[in-house]
Amino acid sequence: MNIAILTIQSLNYGNRLQNYALQTVLDGLGNQTCSLRRDAGFHGTGKSNLRDVRIRLGAIRRGPGRYRSFRRFDRDFISFSNSVVSKEYVSPHLNSTNDCFVIGSDQVWNPDFGFNSDLEYLPMVPCGKKVAYAASFGVAEIAVNRERTAGLLEDIGAISVREAAGADIVRELTGRDVQVVLDPTLLLDPSDWMVVAKKPSGFHPERPYAFKYILGDDVNDGRVAALADSRGLEVLDVMDGSLAAGPSEFVWLIAHSELVCTDSFHASVFALLHHRPLAIFERVSSDADMSSRFDTLCANFGLAGHRSSETSFCEDTVFGTDWDDVDVRLSGLRTSSLAWLGDALGDVARG
C-alpha cells in the first residue's frame, strides 16, 4: 500500500526519530511510505507564511549548526509527500494518492500544543483508511472540547495509543477499548539505529561522560552532578548549545554515554535500547503535567527507582538495571505492537 504518515514536524529529537522509525517499520512491512508535509508554503496565507519564516529564523539564530543538522536528517532519512496538510490548505488529491493514513506517533493529539488542531485526526479522510499508531495525548485527561474530540476519535477506524492514560481517555470519550503499543523508536534494534547515528563534528571528550538532556527547568543540576561524580564522569549538557547535534548525533551521544540523565521520554527510550544507566528527572515547567508517558514506560520495563520522585531513587537503582529483564519485556511488547499494526493495516487493505 501507499501509506502517508501524519505526525508533528518540529526541531525536536524524539519527534524526528519516531517519524523515521515508523516510516522504517511500515516500509519493512512491504509498503511505500511517506510523511505528509505540514508546511503550506505558497498555499498559506501571508500571515501564516510570515509566522513560518519567523520560526525558522528563530531556530537558526538559536543554533545554526543544530538547525542544519535537523534539516540534513530530514533530507537524508525522511521521505516526504508531495501532498500538504495544514490549517490553511489540504492537497486536493490527498485521498486518491494514498491507500492508508497512519496518524502518530508522538504527542500528535496533545490539546495543549497550539499547533495541533482537528487536522491531527484527518477529518477529511474516510474512517476506514485511517490508523492511529501509538498516538499520544501527552496529558492524563481532556478537559475541553470533549465532545468534539470524541467525534474525531470515532471517525478513525483503528486506534492504538502510547500510554495507558491515552487508552483511558479514548475509553472515557468513546467507550472503545484500545491497545497500548510501543513508541515506534522501540520497534527498531540498536543496530538499526546505528544506520542513522553520527558522531558530532569536533566532539572529543576527555573522559567518559553522562548525557544530560533536560527540557524543563534545570533544577536538578546538583543531583545530576552527584550521579556523574559517583562514576568519574564528566557531564555533557546537550542543551548548552556547544554541539551542533541533530537527531543522528543525539542517537550517537546516548549510545556512547555511560549514564543518561533526562526529563525526556525519547532520551529515556534510547537509553533503554542501548543499555545505558537511566536517571529520569520529573519535568519542572509551567506546561501541563506530561508524566503519564513515564508511568507507562517505567511500568512496561520494570524501572522501579529510576525516577527522581521515587524514594528508592539512588545510584544503586540507576546503575543496577537488569538488562536481560528489559530485553525480555521489550521482545514481548514488540511482538504485540507489531501484531496490532499488521492487523490494522490488513483491515485497511481489505477495505
Short mmCIF file of C-alpha atoms in Angstrom, two decimals:
data_model
loop_
_atom_site.label_atom_id
_atom_site.label_comp_id
_atom_site.label_asym_id
_atom_site.label_seq_id
_atom_site.Cartn_x
_atom_site.Cartn_y
_atom_site.Cartn_z
CA MET A 1 0.00 0.00 0.00
CA ASN A 2 0.89 3.63 -0.37
CA ILE A 3 0.88 4.92 3.20
CA ALA A 4 1.10 8.53 4.37
CA ILE A 5 2.19 9.33 7.93
CA LEU A 6 0.69 12.32 9.69
CA THR A 7 2.81 13.47 12.61
CA ILE A 8 4.27 16.55 14.23
CA GLN A 9 7.24 18.02 12.37
CA SER A 10 9.46 20.20 14.51
CA LEU A 11 13.04 20.69 15.68
CA ASN A 12 12.62 18.04 18.34
CA TYR A 13 14.85 14.97 18.61
CA GLY A 14 12.20 12.49 19.64
CA ASN A 15 9.73 13.71 17.05
CA ARG A 16 12.08 13.31 14.10
CA LEU A 17 13.40 9.94 15.33
CA GLN A 18 9.94 8.43 15.88
CA ASN A 19 8.96 9.67 12.40
CA TYR A 20 11.94 7.81 10.91
CA ALA A 21 11.21 4.70 12.97
CA LEU A 22 7.56 4.49 11.93
CA GLN A 23 8.49 5.02 8.29
CA THR A 24 11.11 2.26 8.54
CA VAL A 25 8.69 -0.20 10.15
CA LEU A 26 5.94 0.48 7.61
CA ASP A 27 8.38 0.12 4.71
CA GLY A 28 9.61 -3.12 6.26
CA LEU A 29 6.05 -4.46 6.12
CA GLY A 30 6.11 -4.08 2.33
CA ASN A 31 4.56 -0.63 1.95
CA GLN A 32 5.65 2.57 0.22
CA THR A 33 5.66 5.18 2.97
CA CYS A 34 5.95 8.95 3.04
CA SER A 35 5.25 11.67 5.60
CA LEU A 36 2.69 14.35 4.81
CA ARG A 37 4.21 17.80 4.53
CA ARG A 38 2.86 20.20 7.14
CA ASP A 39 4.16 23.46 5.66
CA ALA A 40 1.55 25.13 3.44
CA GLY A 41 4.26 27.02 1.54
CA PHE A 42 2.85 29.28 -1.16
CA HIS A 43 -0.63 27.89 -0.41
CA GLY A 44 -0.60 29.51 3.02
CA THR A 45 -1.85 32.95 3.97
CA GLY A 46 0.56 35.85 4.18
CA LYS A 47 0.24 35.78 7.96
CA SER A 48 1.00 32.05 8.24
CA ASN A 49 3.94 32.30 5.83
CA LEU A 50 5.41 35.13 7.88
CA ARG A 51 4.92 33.05 11.04
CA ASP A 52 6.76 30.10 9.47
CA VAL A 53 9.64 32.32 8.38
CA ARG A 54 9.93 33.77 11.89
CA ILE A 55 10.00 30.27 13.41
CA ARG A 56 12.79 29.19 11.05
CA LEU A 57 14.81 32.35 11.62
CA GLY A 58 14.43 31.93 15.38
CA ALA A 59 15.65 28.34 15.19
CA ILE A 60 18.63 29.37 13.06
CA ARG A 61 19.58 32.17 15.47
CA ARG A 62 19.41 29.83 18.46
CA GLY A 63 21.77 27.35 16.83
CA PRO A 64 22.55 27.42 13.11
CA GLY A 65 24.58 24.21 13.29
CA ARG A 66 21.81 22.38 15.12
CA TYR A 67 19.24 23.66 12.63
CA ARG A 68 21.32 22.39 9.71
CA SER A 69 21.74 19.02 11.43
CA PHE A 70 17.97 18.63 11.73
CA ARG A 71 17.43 19.62 8.11
CA ARG A 72 20.11 17.18 6.99
CA PHE A 73 18.43 14.38 8.92
CA ASP A 74 15.07 15.09 7.25
CA ARG A 75 16.72 15.26 3.83
CA ASP A 76 18.66 12.03 4.26
CA PHE A 77 16.20 9.84 6.14
CA ILE A 78 12.59 11.05 5.81
CA SER A 79 10.55 10.56 2.65
CA PHE A 80 8.15 13.49 2.33
CA SER A 81 4.98 13.55 0.25
CA ASN A 82 4.00 15.98 -2.45
CA SER A 83 0.69 16.32 -0.63
CA VAL A 84 0.32 19.03 2.02
CA VAL A 85 -1.89 19.13 5.10
CA SER A 86 -2.09 22.41 7.01
CA LYS A 87 -4.65 24.64 8.69
CA GLU A 88 -4.79 26.73 5.50
CA TYR A 89 -4.54 24.11 2.80
CA VAL A 90 -5.14 20.42 2.08
CA SER A 91 -3.93 18.97 -1.21
CA PRO A 92 -6.95 18.11 -3.40
CA HIS A 93 -5.62 14.67 -4.36
CA LEU A 94 -4.78 13.62 -0.80
CA ASN A 95 -7.18 10.68 -0.68
CA SER A 96 -6.68 9.42 -4.21
CA THR A 97 -2.89 9.21 -3.94
CA ASN A 98 -2.77 7.31 -0.63
CA ASP A 99 -4.30 3.96 0.29
CA CYS A 100 -3.82 4.41 4.04
CA PHE A 101 -3.00 7.13 6.55
CA VAL A 102 -1.16 6.41 9.80
CA ILE A 103 -1.55 9.09 12.48
CA GLY A 104 1.23 9.25 15.04
CA SER A 105 3.25 8.67 16.94
CA ASP A 106 4.37 11.31 19.47
CA GLN A 107 2.04 13.84 21.14
CA VAL A 108 0.05 14.37 17.98
CA TRP A 109 -3.18 14.76 19.99
CA ASN A 110 -1.86 16.93 22.83
CA PRO A 111 -4.59 19.58 23.32
CA ASP A 112 -2.10 21.99 24.90
CA PHE A 113 0.05 22.26 21.77
CA GLY A 114 -1.02 25.40 19.93
CA PHE A 115 -0.02 24.00 16.56
CA ASN A 116 -2.30 20.96 16.97
CA SER A 117 -5.85 21.11 15.62
CA ASP A 118 -8.63 18.93 14.23
CA LEU A 119 -6.31 18.20 11.31
CA GLU A 120 -4.33 15.83 13.54
CA TYR A 121 -7.31 13.47 13.21
CA LEU A 122 -7.54 13.86 9.39
CA PRO A 123 -11.30 14.51 9.32
CA MET A 124 -11.21 14.82 5.51
CA VAL A 125 -10.06 11.17 5.15
CA PRO A 126 -12.54 8.24 5.18
CA CYS A 127 -12.70 6.41 8.51
CA GLY A 128 -11.64 3.05 7.07
CA LYS A 129 -8.38 4.46 5.65
CA LYS A 130 -7.13 5.86 8.99
CA VAL A 131 -4.95 4.07 11.53
CA ALA A 132 -3.58 5.73 14.67
CA TYR A 133 -0.38 4.07 15.86
CA ALA A 134 0.96 4.91 19.34
CA ALA A 135 -0.74 8.28 19.27
CA SER A 136 -0.26 10.29 22.46
CA PHE A 137 -2.40 12.92 24.12
CA GLY A 138 0.53 13.81 26.37
CA VAL A 139 -1.91 14.57 29.20
CA ALA A 140 -3.94 12.48 31.63
CA GLU A 141 -7.34 13.92 30.70
CA ILE A 142 -9.15 16.01 28.12
CA ALA A 143 -10.70 18.97 29.91
CA VAL A 144 -12.08 20.99 26.97
CA ASN A 145 -13.70 20.19 23.60
CA ARG A 146 -14.53 16.73 24.86
CA GLU A 147 -17.49 16.10 22.53
CA ARG A 148 -15.54 17.37 19.54
CA THR A 149 -12.57 15.14 20.40
CA ALA A 150 -14.86 12.15 20.88
CA GLY A 151 -16.34 12.65 17.43
CA LEU A 152 -12.92 12.92 15.82
CA LEU A 153 -11.78 9.72 17.54
CA GLU A 154 -14.92 7.86 16.47
CA ASP A 155 -14.05 8.68 12.86
CA ILE A 156 -10.77 6.70 12.97
CA GLY A 157 -11.07 3.06 12.03
CA ALA A 158 -8.23 1.65 14.17
CA ILE A 159 -6.67 3.35 17.19
CA SER A 160 -3.72 2.41 19.38
CA VAL A 161 -2.10 4.73 21.90
CA ARG A 162 1.31 5.07 23.53
CA GLU A 163 0.26 5.48 27.15
CA ALA A 164 -2.24 3.82 29.45
CA ALA A 165 -3.63 7.29 30.20
CA GLY A 166 -4.38 7.66 26.48
CA ALA A 167 -6.35 4.40 26.49
CA ASP A 168 -8.33 5.72 29.46
CA ILE A 169 -9.11 8.93 27.56
CA VAL A 170 -10.35 7.07 24.47
CA ARG A 171 -12.46 4.73 26.62
CA GLU A 172 -13.97 7.62 28.57
CA LEU A 173 -14.79 9.67 25.46
CA THR A 174 -15.90 6.91 23.08
CA GLY A 175 -16.42 3.70 25.03
CA ARG A 176 -13.78 1.99 22.87
CA ASP A 177 -11.07 -0.18 24.38
CA VAL A 178 -7.83 0.45 22.51
CA GLN A 179 -4.43 -1.19 22.78
CA VAL A 180 -1.37 0.44 24.31
CA VAL A 181 1.60 -0.13 22.00
CA LEU A 182 5.27 0.76 21.88
CA ASP A 183 6.57 4.05 20.60
CA PRO A 184 7.95 3.40 17.08
CA THR A 185 11.52 4.08 18.21
CA LEU A 186 11.34 0.95 20.37
CA LEU A 187 10.43 -1.22 17.38
CA LEU A 188 13.96 -0.89 15.96
CA ASP A 189 17.08 -2.59 17.31
CA PRO A 190 20.23 -0.68 18.36
CA SER A 191 21.92 -1.94 15.17
CA ASP A 192 19.12 -0.35 13.14
CA TRP A 193 19.75 2.95 14.87
CA MET A 194 23.46 2.85 14.09
CA VAL A 195 22.47 3.33 10.45
CA VAL A 196 21.48 6.91 11.24
CA ALA A 197 23.77 7.61 14.22
CA LYS A 198 26.58 10.09 13.67
CA LYS A 199 29.38 11.33 15.93
CA PRO A 200 29.18 15.11 16.37
CA SER A 201 31.80 17.01 14.47
CA GLY A 202 34.69 18.03 16.71
CA PHE A 203 33.44 16.03 19.69
CA HIS A 204 36.40 14.61 21.62
CA PRO A 205 35.53 14.09 25.30
CA GLU A 206 38.48 13.86 27.69
CA ARG A 207 36.82 11.12 29.73
CA PRO A 208 33.62 9.04 29.80
CA TYR A 209 30.53 11.22 30.04
CA ALA A 210 27.00 11.43 31.35
CA PHE A 211 24.47 12.52 28.76
CA LYS A 212 22.28 15.28 30.22
CA TYR A 213 19.16 16.40 28.40
CA ILE A 214 16.72 18.48 30.46
CA LEU A 215 13.90 20.26 28.63
CA GLY A 216 12.16 21.73 31.67
CA ASP A 217 13.61 24.00 34.35
CA ASP A 218 17.13 22.82 35.20
CA VAL A 219 16.69 22.46 38.96
CA ASN A 220 18.46 19.11 39.41
CA ASP A 221 21.97 20.09 38.42
CA GLY A 222 23.37 19.01 41.79
CA ARG A 223 21.73 15.58 41.66
CA VAL A 224 22.96 15.02 38.09
CA ALA A 225 26.47 16.05 39.07
CA ALA A 226 26.42 13.71 42.08
CA LEU A 227 25.42 10.72 39.94
CA ALA A 228 28.10 11.55 37.37
CA ASP A 229 30.79 12.09 40.03
CA SER A 230 29.99 8.73 41.60
CA ARG A 231 31.35 7.09 38.45
CA GLY A 232 34.00 9.65 37.50
CA LEU A 233 32.01 11.00 34.56
CA GLU A 234 32.00 14.44 33.02
CA VAL A 235 28.57 15.90 32.27
CA LEU A 236 27.68 16.61 28.65
CA ASP A 237 24.74 19.02 28.62
CA VAL A 238 23.13 18.78 25.19
CA MET A 239 21.12 21.94 25.86
CA ASP A 240 24.13 24.22 26.32
CA GLY A 241 24.42 24.73 22.55
CA SER A 242 28.10 23.84 22.27
CA LEU A 243 27.35 20.89 19.96
CA ALA A 244 25.58 21.10 16.62
CA ALA A 245 23.62 17.98 17.50
CA GLY A 246 20.76 16.87 15.29
CA PRO A 247 18.79 13.62 15.62
CA SER A 248 21.67 11.49 14.29
CA GLU A 249 24.11 12.98 16.80
CA PHE A 250 21.54 12.59 19.57
CA VAL A 251 21.41 8.82 18.99
CA TRP A 252 25.21 8.53 18.82
CA LEU A 253 25.78 10.51 22.01
CA ILE A 254 23.34 8.41 24.03
CA ALA A 255 24.70 5.14 22.64
CA HIS A 256 28.26 6.08 23.67
CA SER A 257 27.43 7.57 27.08
CA GLU A 258 27.89 5.93 30.49
CA LEU A 259 24.77 7.49 32.03
CA VAL A 260 21.65 9.28 30.77
CA CYS A 261 20.04 11.98 32.95
CA THR A 262 16.88 13.38 31.41
CA ASP A 263 13.27 14.51 31.65
CA SER A 264 12.73 13.50 28.01
CA PHE A 265 10.69 10.46 27.02
CA HIS A 266 12.71 9.69 23.91
CA ALA A 267 16.09 10.18 25.57
CA SER A 268 14.89 7.58 28.09
CA VAL A 269 13.86 5.25 25.25
CA PHE A 270 17.28 5.39 23.62
CA ALA A 271 18.98 4.81 26.97
CA LEU A 272 16.96 1.60 27.33
CA LEU A 273 17.65 0.48 23.77
CA HIS A 274 21.40 0.94 24.23
CA HIS A 275 21.51 -0.38 27.82
CA ARG A 276 22.64 2.93 29.31
CA PRO A 277 22.01 3.58 33.04
CA LEU A 278 18.99 5.88 33.20
CA ALA A 279 18.02 8.59 35.68
CA ILE A 280 14.62 10.18 34.94
CA PHE A 281 14.03 13.59 36.45
CA GLU A 282 10.46 14.80 36.69
CA ARG A 283 9.95 17.76 34.37
CA VAL A 284 9.61 21.08 36.16
CA SER A 285 7.88 23.67 33.98
CA SER A 286 4.72 25.69 33.55
CA ASP A 287 3.44 23.21 30.95
CA ALA A 288 0.75 20.66 31.68
CA ASP A 289 1.80 17.50 33.52
CA MET A 290 3.12 15.00 30.95
CA SER A 291 4.33 12.37 33.41
CA SER A 292 1.88 9.74 32.13
CA ARG A 293 4.46 8.91 29.46
CA PHE A 294 6.91 7.79 32.13
CA ASP A 295 4.22 5.96 34.10
CA THR A 296 3.74 3.60 31.16
CA LEU A 297 7.41 3.41 30.18
CA CYS A 298 8.60 2.51 33.67
CA ALA A 299 5.76 0.03 34.22
CA ASN A 300 6.49 -1.66 30.89
CA PHE A 301 10.18 -2.14 31.64
CA GLY A 302 10.24 -2.63 35.41
CA LEU A 303 12.14 0.59 36.09
CA ALA A 304 11.42 0.98 39.79
CA GLY A 305 13.69 3.54 41.40
CA HIS A 306 14.72 5.28 38.19
CA ARG A 307 12.54 8.38 38.69
CA SER A 308 13.78 11.22 40.85
CA SER A 309 10.38 11.49 42.55
CA GLU A 310 10.65 7.95 43.97
CA THR A 311 12.02 7.34 47.46
CA SER A 312 14.01 4.39 46.05
CA PHE A 313 15.77 6.62 43.51
CA CYS A 314 19.51 6.30 44.09
CA GLU A 315 22.82 5.40 42.47
CA ASP A 316 22.31 1.67 43.03
CA THR A 317 18.97 1.54 41.20
CA VAL A 318 20.12 3.79 38.35
CA PHE A 319 23.22 1.70 37.69
CA GLY A 320 21.69 -1.64 38.65
CA THR A 321 19.23 -2.23 35.80
CA ASP A 322 18.53 -5.85 34.92
CA TRP A 323 19.05 -5.54 31.16
CA ASP A 324 18.07 -9.16 30.49
CA ASP A 325 14.67 -8.44 32.02
CA VAL A 326 14.33 -5.23 29.99
CA ASP A 327 15.09 -7.12 26.76
CA VAL A 328 12.59 -9.90 27.54
CA ARG A 329 9.88 -7.32 28.22
CA LEU A 330 10.80 -5.39 25.07
CA SER A 331 10.62 -8.51 22.91
CA GLY A 332 7.10 -9.33 24.09
CA LEU A 333 5.87 -5.76 23.68
CA ARG A 334 7.35 -5.57 20.19
CA THR A 335 5.55 -8.74 19.17
CA SER A 336 2.16 -7.48 20.36
CA SER A 337 2.69 -3.97 18.96
CA LEU A 338 3.71 -5.20 15.52
CA ALA A 339 0.84 -7.69 15.51
CA TRP A 340 -1.63 -4.87 16.20
CA LEU A 341 -0.15 -2.72 13.44
CA GLY A 342 -0.16 -5.59 10.95
CA ASP A 343 -3.80 -6.40 11.70
CA ALA A 344 -4.85 -2.76 11.40
CA LEU A 345 -3.09 -2.32 8.06
CA GLY A 346 -4.58 -5.59 6.84
CA ASP A 347 -8.07 -4.33 7.61
CA VAL A 348 -7.42 -1.21 5.56
CA ALA A 349 -6.03 -3.22 2.64
CA ARG A 350 -9.10 -5.45 2.63
CA GLY A 351 -11.35 -2.41 2.64
#
